[in-house]
XYZ file of N, CA and C in Angstrom:
627
model
N -31.089 65.605 -99.778
C -30.952 64.320 -100.484
C -30.935 63.156 -99.502
N -30.213 63.376 -98.416
C -30.125 62.330 -97.392
C -31.466 62.091 -96.734
N -32.218 63.168 -96.517
C -33.528 63.030 -95.867
C -34.499 62.272 -96.762
N -34.401 62.437 -98.072
C -35.310 61.734 -98.988
C -34.985 60.250 -99.068
N -33.730 59.883 -98.830
C -33.346 58.467 -98.960
C -33.674 57.649 -97.718
N -33.863 58.302 -96.566
C -34.146 57.563 -95.319
C -35.466 56.804 -95.368
N -36.581 57.370 -95.814
C -37.835 56.586 -95.880
C -37.721 55.380 -96.786
N -37.005 55.541 -97.925
C -36.880 54.399 -98.833
C -36.077 53.269 -98.171
N -35.045 53.638 -97.422
C -34.236 52.609 -96.737
C -35.047 51.891 -95.671
N -35.891 52.655 -94.965
C -36.717 52.038 -93.920
C -37.712 51.077 -94.527
N -38.339 51.483 -95.678
C -39.302 50.589 -96.319
C -38.612 49.328 -96.839
N -37.412 49.478 -97.355
C -36.680 48.308 -97.867
C -36.328 47.349 -96.738
N -35.927 47.923 -95.600
C -35.587 47.061 -94.447
C -36.807 46.324 -93.935
N -37.949 47.003 -93.876
C -39.188 46.359 -93.410
C -39.598 45.240 -94.346
N -39.460 45.490 -95.652
C -39.834 44.463 -96.635
C -38.934 43.237 -96.502
N -37.643 43.478 -96.285
C -36.696 42.357 -96.144
C -37.003 41.519 -94.914
N -37.334 42.195 -93.791
C -37.638 41.450 -92.557
C -38.904 40.628 -92.720
N -39.895 41.162 -93.439
C -41.132 40.398 -93.660
C -40.854 39.161 -94.496
N -40.006 39.321 -95.514
C -39.683 38.180 -96.378
C -38.970 37.094 -95.574
N -38.026 37.516 -94.701
C -37.288 36.540 -93.875
C -38.219 35.821 -92.911
N -39.161 36.577 -92.332
C -40.104 35.966 -91.387
C -40.976 34.937 -92.077
N -41.469 35.283 -93.288
C -42.308 34.339 -94.027
C -41.515 33.082 -94.400
N -40.261 33.267 -94.798
C -39.443 32.114 -95.183
C -39.187 31.202 -93.988
N -38.926 31.828 -92.828
C -38.676 31.028 -91.618
C -39.921 30.261 -91.209
N -41.076 30.918 -91.257
C -42.332 30.261 -90.879
C -42.636 29.090 -91.796
N -42.430 29.288 -93.100
C -42.699 28.193 -94.038
C -41.741 27.029 -93.813
N -40.488 27.339 -93.466
C -39.517 26.266 -93.199
C -39.909 25.466 -91.961
N -40.360 26.159 -90.914
C -40.768 25.479 -89.671
C -41.976 24.596 -89.923
N -42.952 25.123 -90.686
C -44.147 24.326 -90.979
C -43.789 23.088 -91.796
N -42.858 23.245 -92.715
C -42.436 22.102 -93.527
C -41.745 21.044 -92.667
N -40.909 21.497 -91.717
C -40.210 20.551 -90.835
C -41.193 19.821 -89.917
N -42.185 20.550 -89.385
C -43.171 19.927 -88.503
C -43.996 18.883 -89.237
N -44.406 19.205 -90.461
C -45.196 18.236 -91.222
C -44.372 16.996 -91.556
N -43.079 17.195 -91.855
C -42.218 16.045 -92.147
C -42.030 15.177 -90.910
N -41.862 15.842 -89.756
C -41.677 15.081 -88.511
C -42.920 14.286 -88.167
N -44.103 14.898 -88.359
C -45.346 14.179 -88.070
C -45.533 12.991 -88.996
N -45.126 13.135 -90.222
C -45.289 12.033 -91.170
C -44.304 10.900 -90.901
N -43.126 11.227 -90.362
C -42.118 10.198 -90.106
C -42.262 9.554 -88.733
N -42.970 10.214 -87.808
C -43.071 9.693 -86.439
C -43.714 8.321 -86.382
N -44.844 8.063 -87.029
C -45.425 6.710 -86.954
C -44.497 5.644 -87.508
N -43.789 5.987 -88.601
C -42.876 5.006 -89.190
C -41.733 4.677 -88.241
N -41.178 5.720 -87.606
C -40.080 5.510 -86.664
C -40.533 4.679 -85.467
N -41.704 4.984 -84.953
C -42.225 4.233 -83.804
C -42.491 2.788 -84.169
N -43.057 2.586 -85.337
C -43.375 1.220 -85.753
C -42.118 0.392 -85.946
N -41.077 1.026 -86.513
C -39.839 0.295 -86.760
C -39.200 -0.151 -85.459
N -39.241 0.716 -84.434
C -38.565 0.408 -83.182
C -39.406 -0.458 -82.261
N -40.694 -0.454 -82.359
C -41.540 -1.222 -81.467
C -42.024 -2.526 -82.072
N -41.832 -2.697 -83.335
C -42.366 -3.893 -83.979
C -41.777 -5.179 -83.436
N -40.439 -5.273 -83.222
C -39.899 -6.543 -82.731
C -40.427 -6.914 -81.360
N -40.544 -5.921 -80.444
C -41.014 -6.212 -79.090
C -42.467 -6.650 -79.120
N -43.277 -5.935 -79.898
C -44.697 -6.267 -79.954
C -44.911 -7.639 -80.567
N -44.205 -7.920 -81.638
C -44.378 -9.215 -82.289
C -43.907 -10.349 -81.392
N -42.814 -10.117 -80.660
C -42.320 -11.155 -79.761
C -43.308 -11.404 -78.633
N -43.844 -10.314 -78.074
C -44.811 -10.464 -76.989
C -46.076 -11.147 -77.476
N -46.546 -10.749 -78.659
C -47.745 -11.378 -79.195
C -47.506 -12.847 -79.501
N -46.297 -13.163 -79.982
C -45.995 -14.557 -80.295
C -45.996 -15.410 -79.039
N -45.415 -14.871 -77.952
C -45.357 -15.647 -76.719
C -46.731 -15.786 -76.082
N -47.558 -14.738 -76.189
C -48.879 -14.807 -75.570
C -49.845 -15.641 -76.394
N -49.553 -15.830 -77.680
C -50.474 -16.572 -78.537
C -50.301 -18.073 -78.391
N -49.111 -18.526 -78.006
C -48.839 -19.956 -77.935
C -48.736 -20.384 -76.480
N -49.403 -21.462 -76.156
C -49.358 -21.994 -74.798
C -47.995 -22.624 -74.531
N -47.561 -22.529 -73.280
C -46.292 -23.133 -72.882
C -46.501 -24.636 -72.742
N -45.573 -25.401 -73.247
C -45.732 -26.856 -73.247
C -45.760 -27.395 -71.817
N -46.522 -28.461 -71.641
C -46.637 -29.073 -70.314
C -45.310 -29.618 -69.791
N -44.460 -30.236 -70.624
C -43.160 -30.692 -70.087
C -42.317 -29.560 -69.510
N -42.460 -28.357 -70.076
C -41.695 -27.221 -69.548
C -42.155 -26.846 -68.152
N -43.455 -27.023 -67.889
C -44.016 -26.634 -66.598
C -44.159 -27.800 -65.634
N -43.903 -29.008 -66.089
C -44.087 -30.178 -65.227
C -43.082 -30.161 -64.077
N -43.574 -30.364 -62.870
C -42.702 -30.414 -61.695
C -41.972 -29.126 -61.420
N -42.584 -27.993 -61.772
C -41.904 -26.709 -61.579
C -41.664 -26.432 -60.100
N -42.505 -26.998 -59.225
C -42.326 -26.775 -57.792
C -41.001 -27.347 -57.294
N -40.581 -28.461 -57.882
C -39.341 -29.101 -57.451
C -38.125 -28.582 -58.214
N -38.345 -28.077 -59.423
C -37.215 -27.679 -60.262
C -36.886 -26.195 -60.175
N -37.798 -25.393 -59.635
C -37.655 -23.941 -59.744
C -36.362 -23.419 -59.117
N -36.089 -23.800 -57.893
C -34.920 -23.249 -57.207
C -33.608 -23.766 -57.787
N -33.646 -24.896 -58.484
C -32.421 -25.427 -59.092
C -32.184 -24.875 -60.495
N -33.155 -24.162 -61.045
C -33.006 -23.619 -62.392
C -32.066 -22.415 -62.387
N -31.297 -22.217 -63.459
C -30.458 -21.012 -63.559
C -31.326 -19.751 -63.573
N -30.808 -18.641 -63.093
C -31.599 -17.403 -63.055
C -32.133 -16.984 -64.419
N -31.359 -17.215 -65.482
C -31.822 -16.809 -66.811
C -33.031 -17.631 -67.239
N -33.008 -18.932 -66.961
C -34.161 -19.771 -67.298
C -35.381 -19.379 -66.468
N -35.162 -19.046 -65.218
C -36.274 -18.580 -64.391
C -36.890 -17.312 -64.973
N -36.031 -16.382 -65.381
C -36.531 -15.123 -65.943
C -37.284 -15.366 -67.247
N -36.753 -16.230 -68.110
C -37.421 -16.505 -69.387
C -38.788 -17.151 -69.168
N -38.838 -18.103 -68.253
C -40.114 -18.771 -67.994
C -41.125 -17.807 -67.399
N -40.674 -16.965 -66.490
C -41.606 -16.008 -65.887
C -42.100 -14.991 -66.911
N -41.221 -14.547 -67.806
C -41.650 -13.612 -68.846
C -42.675 -14.259 -69.767
N -42.460 -15.535 -70.093
C -43.422 -16.232 -70.944
C -44.770 -16.364 -70.242
N -44.752 -16.687 -68.962
C -46.008 -16.786 -68.212
C -46.675 -15.422 -68.071
N -45.879 -14.394 -67.899
C -46.454 -13.051 -67.786
C -47.165 -12.646 -69.073
N -46.557 -12.983 -70.212
C -47.207 -12.675 -71.485
C -48.480 -13.499 -71.671
N -48.437 -14.738 -71.196
C -49.639 -15.566 -71.306
C -50.770 -15.023 -70.436
N -50.425 -14.428 -69.311
C -51.455 -13.897 -68.418
C -52.104 -12.627 -68.958
N -51.531 -12.052 -70.009
C -52.132 -10.861 -70.606
C -53.352 -11.199 -71.458
N -53.476 -12.453 -71.871
C -54.629 -12.857 -72.674
C -55.760 -13.274 -71.741
N -56.842 -13.710 -72.330
C -57.967 -14.211 -71.543
C -57.533 -15.448 -70.766
N -57.774 -15.436 -69.463
C -57.313 -16.542 -68.630
C -58.028 -17.851 -68.960
N -59.151 -17.775 -69.633
C -59.820 -19.006 -70.055
C -59.019 -19.728 -71.134
N -58.137 -18.997 -71.814
C -57.312 -19.612 -72.846
C -56.050 -20.256 -72.268
N -55.733 -19.963 -71.020
C -54.546 -20.543 -70.400
C -54.820 -21.978 -69.965
N -53.789 -22.792 -70.035
C -53.937 -24.174 -69.593
C -53.864 -24.240 -68.069
N -54.305 -25.353 -67.524
C -54.277 -25.523 -66.073
C -52.840 -25.515 -65.551
N -51.928 -26.099 -66.314
C -50.527 -26.104 -65.900
C -49.960 -24.684 -65.848
N -50.341 -23.857 -66.798
C -49.863 -22.473 -66.807
C -50.385 -21.704 -65.601
N -51.642 -21.908 -65.263
C -52.209 -21.217 -64.105
C -51.518 -21.653 -62.812
N -51.303 -22.958 -62.675
C -50.639 -23.456 -61.470
C -49.204 -22.931 -61.373
N -48.503 -22.953 -62.499
C -47.112 -22.489 -62.489
C -47.032 -20.996 -62.186
N -47.932 -20.212 -62.773
C -47.919 -18.764 -62.524
C -48.195 -18.464 -61.058
N -49.158 -19.178 -60.475
C -49.460 -18.944 -59.054
C -48.290 -19.365 -58.173
N -47.693 -20.523 -58.481
C -46.636 -21.024 -57.608
C -45.396 -20.138 -57.672
N -45.054 -19.666 -58.867
C -43.874 -18.805 -58.993
C -44.101 -17.481 -58.268
N -45.330 -16.970 -58.320
C -45.615 -15.676 -57.701
C -45.802 -15.777 -56.193
N -46.420 -16.854 -55.711
C -46.785 -16.924 -54.296
C -46.319 -18.198 -53.603
N -45.614 -19.073 -54.290
C -45.228 -20.351 -53.700
C -44.156 -20.219 -52.632
N -43.984 -21.270 -51.826
C -42.988 -21.254 -50.739
C -41.572 -21.500 -51.247
N -40.993 -20.506 -51.871
C -39.613 -20.611 -52.336
C -38.933 -19.275 -52.113
N -37.607 -19.300 -52.104
C -36.858 -18.066 -51.853
C -37.097 -17.576 -50.429
N -37.436 -16.292 -50.259
C -37.683 -15.763 -48.908
C -38.890 -16.407 -48.227
N -39.799 -16.980 -49.021
C -40.996 -17.598 -48.440
C -40.811 -19.095 -48.190
N -39.621 -19.595 -48.372
C -39.386 -21.033 -48.210
C -39.598 -21.446 -46.756
N -40.210 -22.593 -46.573
C -40.444 -23.113 -45.231
C -39.161 -23.738 -44.677
N -39.056 -23.714 -43.357
C -37.879 -24.302 -42.717
C -37.892 -25.814 -42.913
N -36.753 -26.405 -43.231
C -36.714 -27.870 -43.414
C -37.024 -28.586 -42.107
N -37.502 -29.813 -42.166
C -37.839 -30.555 -40.939
C -36.626 -30.721 -40.029
N -36.851 -30.501 -38.748
C -35.786 -30.668 -37.765
C -34.854 -29.490 -37.614
N -35.126 -28.391 -38.304
C -34.204 -27.250 -38.206
C -34.232 -26.629 -36.813
N -35.438 -26.484 -36.228
C -35.527 -25.878 -34.900
C -34.896 -26.787 -33.844
N -34.963 -28.088 -34.041
C -34.287 -29.000 -33.110
C -32.782 -28.795 -33.152
N -32.249 -28.624 -34.351
C -30.815 -28.369 -34.477
C -30.434 -27.043 -33.825
N -31.261 -26.029 -34.023
C -30.969 -24.725 -33.415
C -30.936 -24.840 -31.898
N -31.913 -25.561 -31.332
C -31.962 -25.726 -29.874
C -30.743 -26.491 -29.361
N -30.390 -27.576 -30.045
C -29.261 -28.385 -29.596
C -27.946 -27.610 -29.683
N -27.757 -26.889 -30.774
C -26.525 -26.106 -30.905
C -26.468 -24.992 -29.853
N -27.616 -24.411 -29.555
C -27.639 -23.364 -28.528
C -27.278 -23.935 -27.161
N -27.883 -25.070 -26.825
C -27.575 -25.699 -25.540
C -26.107 -26.128 -25.463
N -25.575 -26.592 -26.574
C -24.161 -26.974 -26.582
C -23.271 -25.760 -26.332
N -23.618 -24.635 -26.946
C -22.843 -23.419 -26.712
C -22.912 -22.954 -25.269
N -24.123 -23.027 -24.680
C -24.273 -22.632 -23.275
C -23.482 -23.570 -22.368
N -23.547 -24.880 -22.642
C -22.809 -25.841 -21.822
C -21.307 -25.616 -21.880
N -20.801 -25.354 -23.077
C -19.364 -25.089 -23.209
C -18.975 -23.822 -22.454
N -19.826 -22.815 -22.503
C -19.528 -21.560 -21.794
C -19.487 -21.780 -20.283
N -20.456 -22.544 -19.757
C -20.481 -22.813 -18.312
C -19.257 -23.618 -17.887
N -18.925 -24.631 -18.674
C -17.754 -25.447 -18.339
C -16.475 -24.616 -18.368
N -16.359 -23.741 -19.348
C -15.173 -22.891 -19.435
C -15.103 -21.924 -18.258
N -16.263 -21.416 -17.850
C -16.284 -20.484 -16.711
C -15.788 -21.166 -15.437
N -16.316 -22.348 -15.139
C -15.911 -23.036 -13.912
C -14.472 -23.529 -13.999
N -14.021 -23.865 -15.186
C -12.627 -24.291 -15.327
C -11.679 -23.139 -15.008
N -12.001 -21.961 -15.504
C -11.160 -20.794 -15.206
C -11.284 -20.410 -13.734
N -12.511 -20.514 -13.201
C -12.742 -20.140 -11.804
C -12.000 -21.068 -10.838
N -11.809 -22.311 -11.231
C -11.134 -23.255 -10.340
C -9.657 -22.918 -10.157
N -9.075 -22.199 -11.089
C -7.663 -21.820 -10.979
C -7.478 -20.448 -10.328
N -8.578 -19.809 -9.962
C -8.473 -18.471 -9.373
C -8.067 -18.564 -7.895
N -7.488 -17.517 -7.383
C -7.122 -17.456 -5.971
C -8.374 -17.268 -5.124
N -8.358 -17.655 -3.856
C -9.520 -17.455 -2.983
C -9.777 -15.964 -2.750
N -10.973 -15.611 -2.320
C -11.279 -14.191 -2.072
C -10.360 -13.610 -0.995
N -10.154 -12.322 -0.987
C -9.296 -11.703 0.039
C -9.965 -11.721 1.420
N -9.176 -11.428 2.469
C -9.698 -11.453 3.841
C -10.801 -10.423 4.048
N -10.749 -9.358 3.279
C -11.768 -8.318 3.450
C -13.153 -8.771 2.993
N -13.233 -9.893 2.279
C -14.518 -10.409 1.811
C -15.027 -11.516 2.733
N -14.825 -11.343 4.053
C -15.341 -12.286 5.045
C -16.249 -11.542 6.021
N -17.112 -12.301 6.669
C -18.056 -11.700 7.618
C -17.326 -11.080 8.804
N -16.288 -11.746 9.281
C -15.553 -11.239 10.432
C -14.892 -9.890 10.121
N -14.295 -9.793 8.976
C -13.626 -8.540 8.597
C -14.647 -7.404 8.460
N -15.769 -7.696 7.874
C -16.780 -6.666 7.655
C -17.452 -6.250 8.972
N -17.598 -7.188 9.924
C -18.118 -6.810 11.241
C -17.124 -5.902 11.965
N -15.853 -6.208 11.817
C -14.837 -5.343 12.417
C -14.858 -3.960 11.773
N -15.144 -3.918 10.493
C -15.254 -2.624 9.806
C -16.426 -1.828 10.368
N -17.547 -2.489 10.655
C -18.696 -1.803 11.257
C -18.324 -1.206 12.617
N -17.624 -1.976 13.431
C -17.248 -1.482 14.754
C -16.300 -0.291 14.650
N -15.410 -0.352 13.692
C -14.482 0.767 13.512
C -15.227 2.040 13.098
N -16.186 1.903 12.188
C -16.946 3.071 11.736
C -17.806 3.640 12.859
N -18.337 2.763 13.717
C -19.123 3.250 14.856
C -18.236 4.026 15.832
N -17.030 3.523 16.033
C -16.123 4.218 16.948
C -15.695 5.572 16.397
N -15.694 5.695 15.082
C -15.316 6.956 14.453
C -16.514 7.869 14.198
N -17.701 7.431 14.659
C -18.931 8.214 14.469
C -19.167 8.538 12.987
N -19.019 7.521 12.140
C -19.204 7.720 10.701
C -20.692 7.832 10.372
N -21.056 8.908 9.696
C -22.439 9.168 9.280
C -23.402 9.017 10.462
N -23.322 9.919 11.426
C -24.160 9.792 12.625
C -25.630 10.140 12.407
N -25.959 10.713 11.277
C -27.348 11.114 11.063
C -28.202 9.964 10.516
N -27.735 9.322 9.461
C -28.537 8.276 8.820
C -27.791 6.950 8.687
N -26.491 6.921 8.925
C -25.699 5.736 8.666
C -25.532 4.825 9.857
N -24.417 4.126 9.852
C -24.180 3.072 10.826
C -24.018 3.615 12.249
N -23.627 4.870 12.407
C -23.432 5.459 13.736
C -24.666 6.197 14.235
N -25.729 6.194 13.464
C -26.937 6.908 13.889
C -27.654 6.132 14.990
N -28.486 6.832 15.739
C -29.197 6.218 16.864
C -30.272 5.252 16.348
N -30.292 4.055 16.892
C -31.283 3.054 16.512
C -31.009 2.361 15.183
N -29.805 2.486 14.656
C -29.486 1.830 13.373
C -29.455 0.315 13.561
N -30.136 -0.411 12.666
C -30.198 -1.873 12.780
C -29.855 -2.575 11.463
N -29.261 -1.865 10.546
C -28.925 -2.455 9.256
C -27.691 -3.324 9.314
N -27.379 -4.009 8.217
C -26.203 -4.899 8.205
C -24.888 -4.146 8.118
N -24.940 -2.882 7.777
C -23.699 -2.142 7.613
C -22.922 -2.640 6.414
N -21.682 -3.033 6.644
C -20.832 -3.515 5.556
C -20.799 -5.037 5.463
N -21.587 -5.707 6.255
C -21.578 -7.167 6.235
C -22.349 -7.656 5.011
N -21.665 -8.405 4.155
C -22.304 -8.934 2.953
C -21.723 -10.276 2.518
N -20.743 -10.789 3.244
C -20.077 -12.026 2.837
C -20.274 -13.108 3.893
N -19.902 -14.327 3.514
C -19.969 -15.452 4.437
C -18.753 -15.428 5.366
N -18.807 -16.290 6.364
C -17.702 -16.337 7.320
C -16.445 -16.883 6.650
N -15.319 -16.602 7.269
C -14.041 -17.041 6.714
C -13.932 -18.558 6.715
N -14.493 -19.201 7.735
C -14.407 -20.653 7.823
C -15.162 -21.327 6.682
N -16.360 -20.808 6.381
C -17.153 -21.414 5.306
C -16.518 -21.208 3.938
N -15.702 -20.180 3.817
C -15.043 -19.914 2.539
C -13.619 -20.458 2.485
N -13.146 -20.956 3.618
C -11.782 -21.488 3.648
C -10.731 -20.410 3.557
N -11.008 -19.259 4.164
C -10.074 -18.137 4.108
C -9.420 -17.972 5.470
N -8.143 -17.762 5.471
C -7.406 -17.536 6.710
C -7.373 -16.048 7.010
N -7.673 -15.709 8.292
C -7.679 -14.306 8.693
C -6.324 -13.837 9.195
N -5.378 -14.729 9.227
C -4.049 -14.341 9.682
C -3.358 -13.494 8.618
N -2.600 -12.559 9.062
C -1.901 -11.658 8.144
C -0.850 -12.422 7.360
N -0.785 -12.135 6.107
C 0.212 -12.783 5.258
C 1.550 -12.095 5.423
N 2.581 -12.893 5.523
C 3.923 -12.329 5.674
C 4.543 -12.049 4.317
């Protein structure tokens, strides 16, 4: 009895799965067709304001008073007004340029490539001011250096020609560096002499007590 019921159960299960598959497929097809039918409407609803605004701005020329003297007024305009004017000019440039007014063409070129912002030219006399301020800074530095130097103590006795000549004689007597240095045969270099005489520097060679 059990063996006879197994084929019937298998056929019933297969039939049920086919019915479920057909129902799922029909539901998916119905959803896809609904989505395709609603997509244009959804796109139109969300894009209509932007398109209409852009078309409205590109269809109407910007008034000449708005663009008059833009070269002098541009940098003083608030950023929001600058952005609005540039957006309006950008929309106007999307149409045939023969339909644009001469003022619009000049304003569009000047805003895009004119000497303002990072491209602004240096005002007259700016380099003269830079040079004068630089020279003033150098002059103050030199004056400060000599002012501090005037209060310094004189060089030590070891920074005199006489002391350094005595140092050479001492090194020769000690046979210092006999191969290549001051004690070598035929040496004619200055040795340790590198300073002026004590008299020219106003230095006393007497030992300090």
